[in-house]
Amino acid sequence: MAEKGGGGQVFLREQKHLAQVPVLVPGAQVVHTPAVRSVLRTVAHAAAVGAVVCLYGDAGQGKTVALQYALSQLPYPARVRRVHVGVHPTVPELRRVLADALELGRRLPRGAGEADLMLVNALRQPRVLVLDEAQRLPGPALEFLRGLWDHPDTDTALVLAGAGSERALRRVPALASRVLTWELVSRLRPGEVAAAMAAFHSLWEEVAEDDVVWVDEHVGHGNFRTWAKLTSHLTAEIYGKSRAVVDRRMLERACARLMGPL
């Protein structure tokens, strides 16, 4: 997200050090929680052996950031291809977005057989295909991916991620049986929140632990996206103030912006 000019909008910049993940918080850092470390290992393993993995968990738990960070740490990031799918794409639609991701573009033949052969040829060299929001994929599209991955001439790791993606894959047993790792990204546990937030952004370092616990119980609930939005509100409120203190009253105002009066 680009900066929009005036000083009051500086908190809307994209943070490049978050592995190209746009956030609403300047100064934020990727937190190496147990979940992030586990995703790093899973993605590295999948890329090394050409496996299928499923990354799932409730919305806002940090799947996308963890995945993007893990992909950025691979030794050959140029081999990673992000495949952006719509809702319930048909097999021809999926074939087309795969061709776009593999930079085949308009060279893809109209005939399904020839087009599939071109995809297979493009996947002969090691690749990592990443499909976020994989729960959008219907059975035929998932079966098509399984066929490409299974082809003896392809060398591809397949990362399927999204809230509910595990349920979508379970409906296609031929693909589900090939999943090497089912990786659950769960919410932060209450005992992890204070340390995780202090690592995420420096403004939480001086916040009383009782206040952090209060925020998590009332609004945060261990959901990283919610905590990031709270941090964005607080960053905006203290911007330009030399000695701003994040106290309970300020936290109450930030929480109210997310869920209304408490």
Short mmCIF file of C-alpha atoms in Angstrom, two decimals:
data_model
loop_
_atom_site.label_atom_id
_atom_site.label_comp_id
_atom_site.label_asym_id
_atom_site.label_seq_id
_atom_site.Cartn_x
_atom_site.Cartn_y
_atom_site.Cartn_z
CA MET A 1 0.00 0.00 0.00
CA ALA A 2 1.53 3.29 -1.03
CA GLU A 3 2.03 6.28 1.20
CA LYS A 4 -0.61 8.90 0.52
CA GLY A 5 1.24 12.04 1.37
CA GLY A 6 0.51 14.07 4.51
CA GLY A 7 2.17 13.27 7.81
CA GLY A 8 -0.98 11.81 9.32
CA GLN A 9 -0.99 9.06 6.68
CA VAL A 10 2.56 7.79 7.18
CA PHE A 11 1.27 4.75 9.06
CA LEU A 12 -0.27 3.44 5.81
CA ARG A 13 3.05 2.64 4.15
CA GLU A 14 3.90 -0.84 2.94
CA GLN A 15 6.69 -2.38 5.01
CA LYS A 16 9.25 -4.01 2.72
CA HIS A 17 10.94 -5.88 5.57
CA LEU A 18 7.76 -7.93 6.05
CA ALA A 19 8.67 -10.02 2.99
CA GLN A 20 6.47 -7.87 0.71
CA VAL A 21 3.36 -8.38 2.85
CA PRO A 22 1.42 -5.07 3.01
CA VAL A 23 0.55 -4.11 6.55
CA LEU A 24 -0.87 -1.01 8.21
CA VAL A 25 1.89 -0.64 10.79
CA PRO A 26 5.27 1.05 10.26
CA GLY A 27 8.05 -0.62 12.20
CA ALA A 28 6.34 -4.01 12.39
CA GLN A 29 8.44 -7.17 12.27
CA VAL A 30 7.77 -10.79 11.44
CA VAL A 31 7.48 -12.57 14.79
CA HIS A 32 9.12 -15.97 14.97
CA THR A 33 6.32 -17.60 16.90
CA PRO A 34 6.23 -21.41 17.09
CA ALA A 35 3.66 -21.32 14.27
CA VAL A 36 5.90 -19.24 12.00
CA ARG A 37 8.90 -21.48 12.68
CA SER A 38 6.80 -24.53 11.89
CA VAL A 39 5.60 -23.01 8.60
CA LEU A 40 9.23 -22.19 7.70
CA ARG A 41 10.19 -25.85 8.19
CA THR A 42 7.14 -27.19 6.35
CA VAL A 43 7.58 -24.96 3.29
CA ALA A 44 11.33 -25.63 3.11
CA HIS A 45 10.69 -29.38 3.36
CA ALA A 46 8.00 -29.28 0.67
CA ALA A 47 10.19 -27.26 -1.70
CA ALA A 48 13.14 -29.61 -1.20
CA VAL A 49 11.24 -32.82 -1.94
CA GLY A 50 8.46 -31.58 -4.23
CA ALA A 51 5.63 -32.35 -1.83
CA VAL A 52 2.02 -31.29 -1.39
CA VAL A 53 1.27 -29.40 1.83
CA CYS A 54 -1.89 -27.83 3.23
CA LEU A 55 -1.64 -24.70 5.37
CA TYR A 56 -4.87 -24.00 7.22
CA GLY A 57 -6.38 -22.27 10.25
CA ASP A 58 -8.99 -19.66 11.08
CA ALA A 59 -8.95 -16.29 9.33
CA GLY A 60 -6.52 -13.74 10.76
CA GLN A 61 -4.16 -16.19 12.45
CA GLY A 62 -1.17 -15.14 10.34
CA LYS A 63 -1.14 -17.84 7.65
CA THR A 64 -0.45 -15.48 4.76
CA VAL A 65 2.35 -13.58 6.50
CA ALA A 66 3.97 -16.81 7.70
CA LEU A 67 3.70 -18.33 4.23
CA GLN A 68 5.03 -15.25 2.46
CA TYR A 69 7.93 -15.04 4.89
CA ALA A 70 8.71 -18.75 4.46
CA LEU A 71 8.69 -18.40 0.68
CA SER A 72 11.06 -15.43 0.88
CA GLN A 73 13.55 -17.60 2.80
CA LEU A 74 13.75 -20.35 0.17
CA PRO A 75 17.14 -20.62 -1.56
CA TYR A 76 15.58 -20.21 -5.02
CA PRO A 77 12.72 -17.70 -4.65
CA ALA A 78 12.56 -17.20 -8.44
CA ARG A 79 11.14 -20.71 -8.72
CA VAL A 80 8.12 -19.80 -6.61
CA ARG A 81 4.94 -19.11 -8.54
CA ARG A 82 1.89 -17.60 -6.81
CA VAL A 83 -1.36 -18.71 -8.44
CA HIS A 84 -4.27 -16.34 -7.81
CA VAL A 85 -7.64 -18.04 -8.22
CA GLY A 86 -11.17 -16.70 -8.20
CA VAL A 87 -14.14 -18.27 -6.46
CA HIS A 88 -14.96 -21.76 -7.76
CA PRO A 89 -12.88 -21.56 -10.94
CA THR A 90 -13.55 -24.04 -13.73
CA VAL A 91 -10.71 -26.23 -14.95
CA PRO A 92 -10.19 -24.03 -18.06
CA GLU A 93 -10.03 -20.95 -15.79
CA LEU A 94 -7.51 -22.66 -13.52
CA ARG A 95 -5.50 -23.74 -16.55
CA ARG A 96 -5.35 -20.12 -17.67
CA VAL A 97 -4.23 -18.69 -14.32
CA LEU A 98 -1.59 -21.42 -14.07
CA ALA A 99 -0.33 -20.41 -17.51
CA ASP A 100 -0.19 -16.78 -16.39
CA ALA A 101 1.70 -17.71 -13.23
CA LEU A 102 4.18 -19.73 -15.29
CA GLU A 103 4.53 -16.83 -17.75
CA LEU A 104 3.19 -18.83 -20.66
CA GLY A 105 0.66 -16.09 -21.35
CA ARG A 106 -0.96 -16.06 -24.78
CA ARG A 107 1.17 -18.97 -25.98
CA LEU A 108 -1.19 -21.43 -24.28
CA PRO A 109 -2.97 -23.47 -27.00
CA ARG A 110 -6.75 -23.54 -27.09
CA GLY A 111 -6.96 -27.32 -27.06
CA ALA A 112 -7.03 -28.79 -23.53
CA GLY A 113 -4.61 -31.61 -24.33
CA GLU A 114 -2.01 -29.34 -25.92
CA ALA A 115 -2.42 -26.77 -23.17
CA ASP A 116 -1.89 -29.38 -20.48
CA LEU A 117 1.22 -30.63 -22.24
CA MET A 118 2.62 -27.08 -22.25
CA LEU A 119 1.93 -26.79 -18.51
CA VAL A 120 3.69 -30.10 -17.89
CA ASN A 121 6.70 -28.95 -19.92
CA ALA A 122 6.85 -25.73 -17.90
CA LEU A 123 6.80 -27.76 -14.68
CA ARG A 124 9.68 -30.03 -15.65
CA GLN A 125 12.12 -27.79 -13.81
CA PRO A 126 11.67 -27.55 -10.03
CA ARG A 127 8.89 -25.18 -9.03
CA VAL A 128 6.86 -24.25 -5.98
CA LEU A 129 3.23 -23.55 -6.88
CA VAL A 130 1.42 -21.60 -4.15
CA LEU A 131 -2.35 -21.28 -4.12
CA ASP A 132 -3.68 -19.09 -1.34
CA GLU A 133 -7.43 -19.19 -0.62
CA ALA A 134 -7.37 -22.81 -1.80
CA GLN A 135 -10.77 -23.37 -0.17
CA ARG A 136 -12.21 -21.61 -3.22
CA LEU A 137 -11.20 -24.50 -5.47
CA PRO A 138 -13.94 -27.00 -6.38
CA GLY A 139 -13.27 -30.71 -6.69
CA PRO A 140 -12.52 -30.78 -10.45
CA ALA A 141 -9.96 -27.98 -10.10
CA LEU A 142 -8.23 -29.75 -7.20
CA GLU A 143 -8.24 -32.99 -9.16
CA PHE A 144 -6.65 -31.14 -12.08
CA LEU A 145 -3.87 -29.90 -9.79
CA ARG A 146 -3.40 -33.43 -8.47
CA GLY A 147 -2.99 -34.68 -12.03
CA LEU A 148 -0.34 -32.07 -12.84
CA TRP A 149 1.55 -32.79 -9.63
CA ASP A 150 1.34 -36.54 -10.22
CA HIS A 151 2.61 -36.38 -13.78
CA PRO A 152 5.94 -38.25 -14.03
CA ASP A 153 7.55 -35.37 -15.94
CA THR A 154 6.76 -32.60 -13.44
CA ASP A 155 8.93 -31.57 -10.48
CA THR A 156 6.68 -29.37 -8.41
CA ALA A 157 5.90 -28.65 -4.78
CA LEU A 158 2.29 -27.67 -4.20
CA VAL A 159 1.37 -25.37 -1.28
CA LEU A 160 -2.38 -25.06 -0.73
CA ALA A 161 -3.33 -22.50 1.91
CA GLY A 162 -6.41 -20.83 3.31
CA ALA A 163 -9.05 -20.90 6.02
CA GLY A 164 -11.03 -24.04 5.27
CA SER A 165 -8.55 -25.36 2.71
CA GLU A 166 -8.20 -28.59 4.68
CA ARG A 167 -11.93 -29.26 4.29
CA ALA A 168 -11.78 -28.61 0.55
CA LEU A 169 -8.87 -31.03 0.13
CA ARG A 170 -10.55 -33.71 2.22
CA ARG A 171 -13.36 -33.76 -0.33
CA VAL A 172 -10.85 -34.94 -2.96
CA PRO A 173 -9.37 -38.12 -1.41
CA ALA A 174 -6.91 -38.68 -4.26
CA LEU A 175 -5.28 -35.33 -3.48
CA ALA A 176 -5.71 -35.47 0.30
CA SER A 177 -3.87 -38.79 0.42
CA ARG A 178 -0.88 -37.13 -1.22
CA VAL A 179 -0.57 -34.30 1.32
CA LEU A 180 2.75 -34.67 3.12
CA THR A 181 1.99 -32.15 5.89
CA TRP A 182 -1.23 -30.69 7.24
CA GLU A 183 0.02 -27.48 8.85
CA LEU A 184 -2.36 -25.80 11.30
CA VAL A 185 -1.66 -22.15 12.10
CA SER A 186 -3.48 -21.59 15.36
CA ARG A 187 -4.19 -18.50 17.42
CA LEU A 188 -1.66 -17.19 19.90
CA ARG A 189 -2.04 -18.72 23.34
CA PRO A 190 -2.69 -16.25 26.18
CA GLY A 191 0.79 -16.78 27.58
CA GLU A 192 2.39 -15.98 24.19
CA VAL A 193 0.62 -12.71 23.41
CA ALA A 194 2.70 -10.21 25.41
CA ALA A 195 6.06 -11.46 24.13
CA ALA A 196 4.74 -11.82 20.58
CA MET A 197 3.39 -8.27 20.49
CA ALA A 198 6.59 -6.80 21.94
CA ALA A 199 8.49 -8.56 19.13
CA PHE A 200 5.92 -7.45 16.54
CA HIS A 201 6.15 -3.74 17.37
CA SER A 202 8.14 -1.66 19.84
CA LEU A 203 5.11 0.27 21.13
CA TRP A 204 4.00 -2.86 23.03
CA GLU A 205 7.29 -3.11 24.92
CA GLU A 206 6.23 -0.56 27.54
CA VAL A 207 2.58 -1.59 27.82
CA ALA A 208 1.72 -3.18 31.17
CA GLU A 209 1.21 -6.93 30.94
CA ASP A 210 -2.15 -6.61 32.69
CA ASP A 211 -3.28 -4.26 29.93
CA VAL A 212 -2.12 -6.70 27.23
CA VAL A 213 -4.07 -9.48 28.96
CA TRP A 214 -7.14 -7.21 29.15
CA VAL A 215 -6.94 -6.42 25.41
CA ASP A 216 -6.55 -10.07 24.49
CA GLU A 217 -9.51 -11.12 26.64
CA HIS A 218 -11.82 -8.40 25.28
CA VAL A 219 -10.76 -8.00 21.65
CA GLY A 220 -7.54 -9.75 20.57
CA HIS A 221 -8.38 -13.39 21.34
CA GLY A 222 -4.96 -14.45 20.06
CA ASN A 223 -5.82 -13.36 16.51
CA PHE A 224 -2.77 -11.78 14.88
CA ARG A 225 -4.76 -9.75 12.36
CA THR A 226 -6.81 -8.16 15.13
CA TRP A 227 -3.65 -7.30 17.06
CA ALA A 228 -2.12 -5.79 13.91
CA LYS A 229 -5.17 -3.58 13.43
CA LEU A 230 -5.02 -2.47 17.06
CA THR A 231 -1.33 -1.66 16.61
CA SER A 232 -2.19 0.38 13.53
CA HIS A 233 -4.74 2.46 15.46
CA LEU A 234 -2.28 3.03 18.30
CA THR A 235 0.52 3.95 15.89
CA ALA A 236 -1.73 6.52 14.26
CA GLU A 237 -2.74 7.99 17.62
CA ILE A 238 0.79 8.44 18.95
CA TYR A 239 2.31 9.57 15.65
CA GLY A 240 4.13 12.86 16.12
CA LYS A 241 3.84 12.81 19.90
CA SER A 242 7.23 12.83 21.58
CA ARG A 243 6.22 11.22 24.89
CA ALA A 244 3.05 9.31 24.14
CA VAL A 245 2.23 6.56 26.62
CA VAL A 246 0.00 3.69 25.60
CA ASP A 247 -2.25 3.39 28.66
CA ARG A 248 -5.56 1.66 29.36
CA ARG A 249 -7.60 4.63 28.16
CA MET A 250 -5.82 4.69 24.81
CA LEU A 251 -6.23 0.93 24.49
CA GLU A 252 -9.95 1.26 25.19
CA ARG A 253 -10.28 3.80 22.39
CA ALA A 254 -8.41 1.57 19.95
CA CYS A 255 -10.52 -1.44 20.89
CA ALA A 256 -13.72 0.58 20.51
CA ARG A 257 -12.76 1.41 16.91
CA LEU A 258 -12.71 -2.30 16.12
CA MET A 259 -15.79 -3.50 17.95
CA GLY A 260 -17.74 -0.49 19.21
CA PRO A 261 -18.06 0.61 22.86
CA LEU A 262 -17.05 -2.03 25.38
#
